[in-house]
Coordinates of C-alpha atoms and ligand atoms in Angstrom, one line a residue:
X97 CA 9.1 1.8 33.0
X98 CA 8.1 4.0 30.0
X99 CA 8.9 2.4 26.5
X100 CA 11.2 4.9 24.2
X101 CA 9.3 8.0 22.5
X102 CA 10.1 6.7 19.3
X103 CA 7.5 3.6 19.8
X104 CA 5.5 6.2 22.5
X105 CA 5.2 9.2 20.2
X106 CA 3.8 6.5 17.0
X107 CA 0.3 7.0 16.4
X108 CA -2.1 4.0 16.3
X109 CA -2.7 2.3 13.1
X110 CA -6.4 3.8 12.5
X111 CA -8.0 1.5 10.1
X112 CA -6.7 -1.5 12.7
X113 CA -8.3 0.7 15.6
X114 CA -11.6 -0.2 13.2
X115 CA -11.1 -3.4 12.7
X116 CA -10.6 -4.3 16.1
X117 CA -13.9 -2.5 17.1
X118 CA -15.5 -4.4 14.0
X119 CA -14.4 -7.5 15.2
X120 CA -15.4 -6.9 18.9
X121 CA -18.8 -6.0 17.8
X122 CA -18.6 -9.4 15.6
X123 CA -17.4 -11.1 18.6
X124 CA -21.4 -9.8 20.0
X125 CA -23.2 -11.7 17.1
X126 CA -23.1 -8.3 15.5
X127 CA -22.9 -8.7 11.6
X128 CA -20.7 -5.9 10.1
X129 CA -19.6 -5.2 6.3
X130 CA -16.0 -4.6 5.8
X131 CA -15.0 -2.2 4.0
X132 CA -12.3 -0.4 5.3
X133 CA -9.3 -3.7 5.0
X134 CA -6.7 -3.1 2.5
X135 CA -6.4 -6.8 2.0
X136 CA -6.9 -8.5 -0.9
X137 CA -10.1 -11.0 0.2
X138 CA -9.3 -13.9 -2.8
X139 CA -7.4 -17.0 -1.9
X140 CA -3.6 -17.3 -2.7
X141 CA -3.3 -18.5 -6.2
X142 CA -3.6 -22.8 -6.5
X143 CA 0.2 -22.8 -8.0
X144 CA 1.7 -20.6 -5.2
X145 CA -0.1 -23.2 -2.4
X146 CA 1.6 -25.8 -4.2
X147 CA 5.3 -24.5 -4.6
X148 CA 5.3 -24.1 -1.1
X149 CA 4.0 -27.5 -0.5
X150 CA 6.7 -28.7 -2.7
X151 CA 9.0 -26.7 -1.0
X152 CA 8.2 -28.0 3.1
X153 CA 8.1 -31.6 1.6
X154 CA 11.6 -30.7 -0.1
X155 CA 13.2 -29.3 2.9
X156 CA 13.9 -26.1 1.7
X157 CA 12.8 -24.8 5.3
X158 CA 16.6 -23.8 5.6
X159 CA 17.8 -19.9 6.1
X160 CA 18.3 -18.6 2.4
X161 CA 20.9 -15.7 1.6
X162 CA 20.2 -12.8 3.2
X163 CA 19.5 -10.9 0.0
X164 CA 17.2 -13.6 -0.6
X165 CA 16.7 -16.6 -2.9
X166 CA 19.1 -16.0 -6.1
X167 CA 16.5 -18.1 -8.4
X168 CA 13.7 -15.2 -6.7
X169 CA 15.9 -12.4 -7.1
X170 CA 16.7 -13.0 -11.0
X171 CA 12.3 -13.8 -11.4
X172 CA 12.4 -10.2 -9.9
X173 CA 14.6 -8.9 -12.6
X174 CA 13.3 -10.5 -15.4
X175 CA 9.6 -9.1 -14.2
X176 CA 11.5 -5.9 -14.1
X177 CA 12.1 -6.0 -17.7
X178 CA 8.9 -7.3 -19.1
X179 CA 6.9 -4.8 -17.7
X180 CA 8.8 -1.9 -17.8
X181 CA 11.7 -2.6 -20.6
X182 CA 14.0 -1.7 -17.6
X183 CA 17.4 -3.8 -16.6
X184 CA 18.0 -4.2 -13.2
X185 CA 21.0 -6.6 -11.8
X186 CA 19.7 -9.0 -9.5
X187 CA 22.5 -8.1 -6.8
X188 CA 20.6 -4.5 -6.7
X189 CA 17.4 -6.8 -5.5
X190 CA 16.9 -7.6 -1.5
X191 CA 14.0 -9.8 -0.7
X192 CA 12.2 -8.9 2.9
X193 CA 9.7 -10.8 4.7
X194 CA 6.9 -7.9 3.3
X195 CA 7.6 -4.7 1.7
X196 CA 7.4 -2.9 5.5
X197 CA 10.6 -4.5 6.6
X198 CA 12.2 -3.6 2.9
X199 CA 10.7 0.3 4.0
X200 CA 12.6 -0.1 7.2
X201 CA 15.8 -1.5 5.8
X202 CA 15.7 1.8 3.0
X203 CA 15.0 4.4 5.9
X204 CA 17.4 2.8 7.6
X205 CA 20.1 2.7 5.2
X206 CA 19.0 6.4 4.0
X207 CA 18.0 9.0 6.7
X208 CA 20.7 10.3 9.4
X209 CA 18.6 12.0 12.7
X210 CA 17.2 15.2 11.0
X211 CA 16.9 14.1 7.8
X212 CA 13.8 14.9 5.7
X213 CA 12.0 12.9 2.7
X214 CA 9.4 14.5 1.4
X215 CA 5.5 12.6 1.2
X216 CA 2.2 13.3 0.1
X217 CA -0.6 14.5 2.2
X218 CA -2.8 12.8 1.9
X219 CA -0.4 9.2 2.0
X220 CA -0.1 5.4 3.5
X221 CA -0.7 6.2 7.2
X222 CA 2.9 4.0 8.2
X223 CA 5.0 6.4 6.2
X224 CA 5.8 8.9 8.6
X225 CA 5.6 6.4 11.5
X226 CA 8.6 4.5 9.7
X227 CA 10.6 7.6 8.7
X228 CA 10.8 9.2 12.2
X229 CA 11.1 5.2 13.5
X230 CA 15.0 5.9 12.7
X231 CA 15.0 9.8 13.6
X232 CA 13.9 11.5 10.2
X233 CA 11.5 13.9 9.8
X234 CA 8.6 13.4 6.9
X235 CA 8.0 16.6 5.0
X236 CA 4.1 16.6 3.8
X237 CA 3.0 18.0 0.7
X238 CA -0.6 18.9 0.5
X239 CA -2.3 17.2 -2.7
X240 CA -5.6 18.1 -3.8
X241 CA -8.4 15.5 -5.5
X242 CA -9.0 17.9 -8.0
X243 CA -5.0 16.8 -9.1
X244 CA -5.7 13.2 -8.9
X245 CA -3.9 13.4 -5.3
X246 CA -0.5 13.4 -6.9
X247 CA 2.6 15.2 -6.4
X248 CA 3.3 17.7 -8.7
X249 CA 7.6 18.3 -9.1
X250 CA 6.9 22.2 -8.7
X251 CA 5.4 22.4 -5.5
X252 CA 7.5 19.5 -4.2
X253 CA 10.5 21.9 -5.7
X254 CA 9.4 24.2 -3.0
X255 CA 9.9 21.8 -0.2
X256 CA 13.5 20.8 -0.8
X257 CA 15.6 22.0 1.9
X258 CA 19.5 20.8 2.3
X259 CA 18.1 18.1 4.4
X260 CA 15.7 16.2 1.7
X261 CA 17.4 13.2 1.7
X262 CA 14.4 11.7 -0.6
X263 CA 10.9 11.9 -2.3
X264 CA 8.0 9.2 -1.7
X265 CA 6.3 8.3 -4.1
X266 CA 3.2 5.8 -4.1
X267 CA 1.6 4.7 -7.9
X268 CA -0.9 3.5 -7.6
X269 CA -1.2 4.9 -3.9
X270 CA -3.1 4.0 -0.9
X271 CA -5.4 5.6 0.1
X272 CA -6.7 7.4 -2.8
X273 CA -6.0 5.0 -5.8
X274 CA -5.0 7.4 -8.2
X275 CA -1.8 7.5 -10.5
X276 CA 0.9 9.3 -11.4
X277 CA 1.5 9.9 -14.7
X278 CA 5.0 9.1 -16.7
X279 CA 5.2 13.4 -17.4
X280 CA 4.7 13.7 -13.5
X281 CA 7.2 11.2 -12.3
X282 CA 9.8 12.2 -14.9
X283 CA 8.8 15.5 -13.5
X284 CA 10.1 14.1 -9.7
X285 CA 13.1 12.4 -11.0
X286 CA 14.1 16.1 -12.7
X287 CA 14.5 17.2 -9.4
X288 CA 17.8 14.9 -8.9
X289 CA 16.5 14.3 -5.4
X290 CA 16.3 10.6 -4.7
X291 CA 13.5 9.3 -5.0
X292 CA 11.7 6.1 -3.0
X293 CA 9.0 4.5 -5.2
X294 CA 6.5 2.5 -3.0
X295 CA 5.2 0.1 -6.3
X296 CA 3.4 -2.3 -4.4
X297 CA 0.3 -1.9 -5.9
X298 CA 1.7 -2.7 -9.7
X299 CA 0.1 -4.5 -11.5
X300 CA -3.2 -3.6 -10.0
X301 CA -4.2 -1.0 -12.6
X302 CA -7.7 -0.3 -14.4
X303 CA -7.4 2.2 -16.8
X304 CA -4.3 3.8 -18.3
X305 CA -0.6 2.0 -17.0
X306 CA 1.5 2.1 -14.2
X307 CA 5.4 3.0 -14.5
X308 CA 8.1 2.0 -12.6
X309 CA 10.3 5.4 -10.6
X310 CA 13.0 2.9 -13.1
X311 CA 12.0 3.6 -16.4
X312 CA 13.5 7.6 -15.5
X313 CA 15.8 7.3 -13.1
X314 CA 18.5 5.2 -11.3
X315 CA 18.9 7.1 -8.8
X316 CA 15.6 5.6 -6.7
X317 CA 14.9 3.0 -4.1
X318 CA 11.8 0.6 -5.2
X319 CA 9.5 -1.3 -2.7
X320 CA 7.5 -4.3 -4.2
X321 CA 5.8 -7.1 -2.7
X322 CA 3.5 -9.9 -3.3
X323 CA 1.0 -9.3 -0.5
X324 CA -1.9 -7.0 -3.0
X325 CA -1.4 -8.4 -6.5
X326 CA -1.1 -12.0 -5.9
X327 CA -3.2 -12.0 -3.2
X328 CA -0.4 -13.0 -0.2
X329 CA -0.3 -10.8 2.4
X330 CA -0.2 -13.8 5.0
X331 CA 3.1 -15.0 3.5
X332 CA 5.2 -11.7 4.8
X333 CA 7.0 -11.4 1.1
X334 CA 8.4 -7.9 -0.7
X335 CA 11.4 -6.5 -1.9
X336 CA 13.9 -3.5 -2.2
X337 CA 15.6 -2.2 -5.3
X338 CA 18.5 -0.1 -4.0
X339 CA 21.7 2.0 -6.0
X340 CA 24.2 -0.5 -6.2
X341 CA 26.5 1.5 -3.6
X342 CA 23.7 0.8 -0.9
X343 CA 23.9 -2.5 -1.4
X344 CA 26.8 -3.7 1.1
X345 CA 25.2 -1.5 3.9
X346 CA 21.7 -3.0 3.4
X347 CA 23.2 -6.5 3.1
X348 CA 24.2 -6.0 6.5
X349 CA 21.7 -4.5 8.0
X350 CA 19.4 -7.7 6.4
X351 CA 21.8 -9.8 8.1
X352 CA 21.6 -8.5 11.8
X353 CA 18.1 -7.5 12.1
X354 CA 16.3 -10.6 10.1
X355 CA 18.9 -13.3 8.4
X356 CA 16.6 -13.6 5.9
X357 CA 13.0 -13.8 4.5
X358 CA 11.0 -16.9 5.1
X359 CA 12.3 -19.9 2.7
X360 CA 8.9 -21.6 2.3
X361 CA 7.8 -17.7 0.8
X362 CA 10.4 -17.2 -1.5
X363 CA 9.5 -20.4 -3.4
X364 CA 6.1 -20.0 -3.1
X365 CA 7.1 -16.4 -4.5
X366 CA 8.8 -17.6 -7.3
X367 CA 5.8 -19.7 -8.6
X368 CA 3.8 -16.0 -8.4
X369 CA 6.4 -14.2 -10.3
X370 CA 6.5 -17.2 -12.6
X371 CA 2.9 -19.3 -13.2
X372 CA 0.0 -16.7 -12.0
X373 CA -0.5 -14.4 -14.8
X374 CA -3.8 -16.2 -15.4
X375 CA -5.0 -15.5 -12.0
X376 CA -4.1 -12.4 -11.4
X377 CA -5.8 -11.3 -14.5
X378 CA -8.7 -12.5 -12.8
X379 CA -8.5 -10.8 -9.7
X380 CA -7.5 -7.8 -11.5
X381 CA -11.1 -8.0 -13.6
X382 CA -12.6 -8.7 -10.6
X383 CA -11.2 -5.3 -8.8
X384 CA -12.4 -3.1 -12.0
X385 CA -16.1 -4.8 -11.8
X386 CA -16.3 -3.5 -8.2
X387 CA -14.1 -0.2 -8.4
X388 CA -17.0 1.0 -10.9
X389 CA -19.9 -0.4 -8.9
X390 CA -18.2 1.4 -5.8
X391 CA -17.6 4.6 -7.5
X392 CA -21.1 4.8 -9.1
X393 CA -23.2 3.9 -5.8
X394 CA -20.9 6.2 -3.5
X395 CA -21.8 9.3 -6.0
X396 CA -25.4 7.8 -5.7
X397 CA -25.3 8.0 -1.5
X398 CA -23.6 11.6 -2.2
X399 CA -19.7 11.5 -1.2
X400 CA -17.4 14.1 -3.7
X401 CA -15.3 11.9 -5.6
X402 CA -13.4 14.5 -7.9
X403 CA -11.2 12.1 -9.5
X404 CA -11.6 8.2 -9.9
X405 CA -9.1 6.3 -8.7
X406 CA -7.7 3.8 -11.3
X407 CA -5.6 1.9 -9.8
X408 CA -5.1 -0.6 -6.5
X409 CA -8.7 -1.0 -4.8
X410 CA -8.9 1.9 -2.9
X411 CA -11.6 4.7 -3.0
X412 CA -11.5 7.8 -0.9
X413 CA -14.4 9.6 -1.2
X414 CA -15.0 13.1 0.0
X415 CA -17.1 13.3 3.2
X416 CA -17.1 16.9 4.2
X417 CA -20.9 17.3 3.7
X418 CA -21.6 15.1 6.9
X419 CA -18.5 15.5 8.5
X420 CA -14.8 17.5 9.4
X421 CA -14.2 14.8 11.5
X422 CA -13.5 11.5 9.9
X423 CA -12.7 9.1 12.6
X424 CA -15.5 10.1 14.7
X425 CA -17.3 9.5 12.0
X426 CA -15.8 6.1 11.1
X427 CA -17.0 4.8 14.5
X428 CA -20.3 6.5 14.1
X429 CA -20.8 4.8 10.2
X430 CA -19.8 1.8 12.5
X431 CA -21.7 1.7 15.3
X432 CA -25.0 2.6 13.3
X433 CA -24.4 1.1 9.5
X434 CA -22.4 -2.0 11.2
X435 CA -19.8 -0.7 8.3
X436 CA -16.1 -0.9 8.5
X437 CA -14.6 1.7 6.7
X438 CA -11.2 4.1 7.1
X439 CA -11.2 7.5 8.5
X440 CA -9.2 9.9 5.6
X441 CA -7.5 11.5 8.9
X442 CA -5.3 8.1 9.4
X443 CA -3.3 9.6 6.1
X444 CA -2.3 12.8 7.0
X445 CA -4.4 15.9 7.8
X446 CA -5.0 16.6 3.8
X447 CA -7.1 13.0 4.2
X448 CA -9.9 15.0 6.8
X449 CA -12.8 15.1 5.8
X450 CA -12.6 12.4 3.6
X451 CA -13.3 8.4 4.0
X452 CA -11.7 5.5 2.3
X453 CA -13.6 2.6 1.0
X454 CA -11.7 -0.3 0.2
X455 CA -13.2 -2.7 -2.7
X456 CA -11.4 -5.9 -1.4
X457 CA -14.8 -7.6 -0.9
X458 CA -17.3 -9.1 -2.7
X459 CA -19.8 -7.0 -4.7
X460 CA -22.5 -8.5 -3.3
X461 CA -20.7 -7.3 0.5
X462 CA -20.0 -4.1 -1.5
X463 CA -23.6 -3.6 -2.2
X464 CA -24.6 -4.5 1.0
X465 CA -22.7 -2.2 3.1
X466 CA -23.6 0.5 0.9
X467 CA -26.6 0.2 1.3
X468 CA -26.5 0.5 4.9
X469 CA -24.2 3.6 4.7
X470 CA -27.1 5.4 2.5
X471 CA -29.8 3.9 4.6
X472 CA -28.1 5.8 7.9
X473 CA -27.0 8.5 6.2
X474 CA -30.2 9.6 4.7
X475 CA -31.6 9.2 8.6
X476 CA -28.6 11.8 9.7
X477 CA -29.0 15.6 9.2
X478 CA -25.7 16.8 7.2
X479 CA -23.4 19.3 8.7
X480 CA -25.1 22.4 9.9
Ligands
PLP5 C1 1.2 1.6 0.2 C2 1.6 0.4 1.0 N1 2.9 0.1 1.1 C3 3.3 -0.9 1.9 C4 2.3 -1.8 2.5 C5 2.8 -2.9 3.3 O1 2.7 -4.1 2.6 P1 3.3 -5.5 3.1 O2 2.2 -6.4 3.4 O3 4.1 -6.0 1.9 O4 4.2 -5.3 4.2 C6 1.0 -1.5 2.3 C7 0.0 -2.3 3.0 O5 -1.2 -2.0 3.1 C8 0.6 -0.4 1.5 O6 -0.7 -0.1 1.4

């Protein structure tokens, strides 16, 4: 009766071990600030509600093509080129109910038992649950704050072994909201390793711009999705960019495993692609106002922040005067502050130490939970 290592062996989803303690405590008339959800906490855009109305009174509720809707897959395309000048053929584009399943599909497709792809440490905690999910092995890279938390092509260089199948890449990335610049990611593609490009926080950008893996090299995988810049992370809608000779496998592998993404989604994803540029400027203006509130009154309360994140809404701040262990921590900012908020150990052990504050709340939540953080903290002796 025991369930297979490979779902056995996969470690817990940290920031959802929070969460589920925050809401228990809730669930106790206990009022908590939450800061550690890497959701966006605006409504869906009005024009994306109503496509999908449209669409349900319309009776598109069918199965689409498994690669997706065509009318969704050339939006994709055309996006493709007016933000990064790059061309991309709509049958190199598979649309996914959410960019995890597209990360699941691209393992899948790449990485024979054994293989390696090279991450970040710190990096999205699910990474190296998804690689080893179909037998590969995820090869972490310490990457320091002092560097923006990037990759640098040198020291990845130094990693590559015959079995690198791939390098992740993640700009703007979770957790630490930082960049990579175009010099560093031409850097990556130099390497002639393939390389996976996990964009999905595009688009979400502060200062500076964001590429595309595209703009310097074909020979990459991109992940996309709707759920952080237009606010949809309920409507299970991404995609995958893939070399055109992956596309028959993936196509098939779309087929068996899922049919295809939700209909009602795609349309509704097609009016985001198409008619939200106003409101995602908004939200976007929205992120910065509270990024630089967040960064100013964490330096204020005392956490290290050696670079400022610029890009998705994602702060992690360095911790190591209170504590080396950041989940224990976590709990304890919890159970005293009433403060959700992410232990930097979910991402990888370069992440110890450090906390992640996400700025998907209101500033005037924002403000509040910092307060309480500073309030308890300045109660608490730091680290011997
Ligand atoms: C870096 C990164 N990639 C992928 C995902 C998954 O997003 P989706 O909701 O599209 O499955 C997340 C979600 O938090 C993320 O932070």
């Amino acid at each position: 009766m025991l369930p297979a290592c490979r779902t056995r062996e996969m470690s817990s989803f940290k920031v959802m071990d929070v969460l589920e303690a925050a809401q228990a405590m809730e669930a106790r008339g206990e009022h908590v600030v939450h800061l550690e959800i890497g959701e966006p906490d605006f409504d869906t855009p009005e024009p994306v509600k109503r496509a999908a109305i449209r669409a349900i009174e319309e009776g598109k509720t069918h199965y689409t093509h498994s690669l997706g809707l065509p009318e969704l897959r050339e939006a994709i395309a055309a996006d493709y080129l007016a933000r990064y000048g790059v061309d991309v053929d709509p049958a190199r584009i598979l649309v996914t109910s959410g960019t995890s399943p597209a990360m699941l599909l691209m393992f899948g497709a790449l990485l024979e038992a054994g293989d390696e792809v090279i991450v970040s440490d710190p990096c999205y905690a699910c990474y190296r649950n998804f690689i080893r999910f179909v037998d590969g092995v995820p090869v972490p890279v310490p990457v320091s704050a002092e560097d923006g938390f990037q990759l640098h092509a040198d020291a990845v260089a130094a990693r590559l072994t015959p079995r690198t199948r791939a390098v992740l890449v993640n700009s703007p990335a979770n957790p630490t909201g930082t960049l990579l610049s175009a010099g560093r990611m031409a850097g990556l593609a130099g390497l002639g390793t393939l390389i996976c490009s996990d964009e999905i926080y595009h688009g979400l950008v502060y200062e500076g711009r964001e590429h595309s893996i595209l703009e310097f090299t074909d020979k990459a995988f991109v992940l996309g999705g709707f759920s952080k810049l237009y606010a949809m992370t309920g409507w299970r809608l991404g995609w995958l960019v893939a070399p055109e000779p992956y596309m028959d496998c993936l196509r098939k592998a779309a087929q068996n495993l899922f049919i295809s993404a939700g209909s009602v989604a795609q349309w509704a994803g097609l009016a985001a692609l198409t008619q939200c540029a106003d409101d995602v400027e908004r939200m976007r203006r929205t992120y910065d106002e509270r990024r630089r509130f967040m960064i100013g009154r964490l330096r204020e309360i005392g956490f290290g922040l050696a670079c400022e994140p610029t890009g998705a809404f994602y702060v992690l701040a360095d911790a190591r005067r209170w504590t080396s262990d950041s989940l224990a921590f976590a709990f304890e900012i919890l159970a005293e502050a009433k403060v959700g908020v992410t232990p930097g150990s979910d991402f990888g052990p370069g992440g110890e130490g450090f906390i992640r504050f996400s700025y998907a709340n209101s500033i005037e939540n924002i403000a509040e939970g910092l307060s309480r953080v500073e309030r308890y903290l300045a109660s608490r002796p730091p680290r011997p």
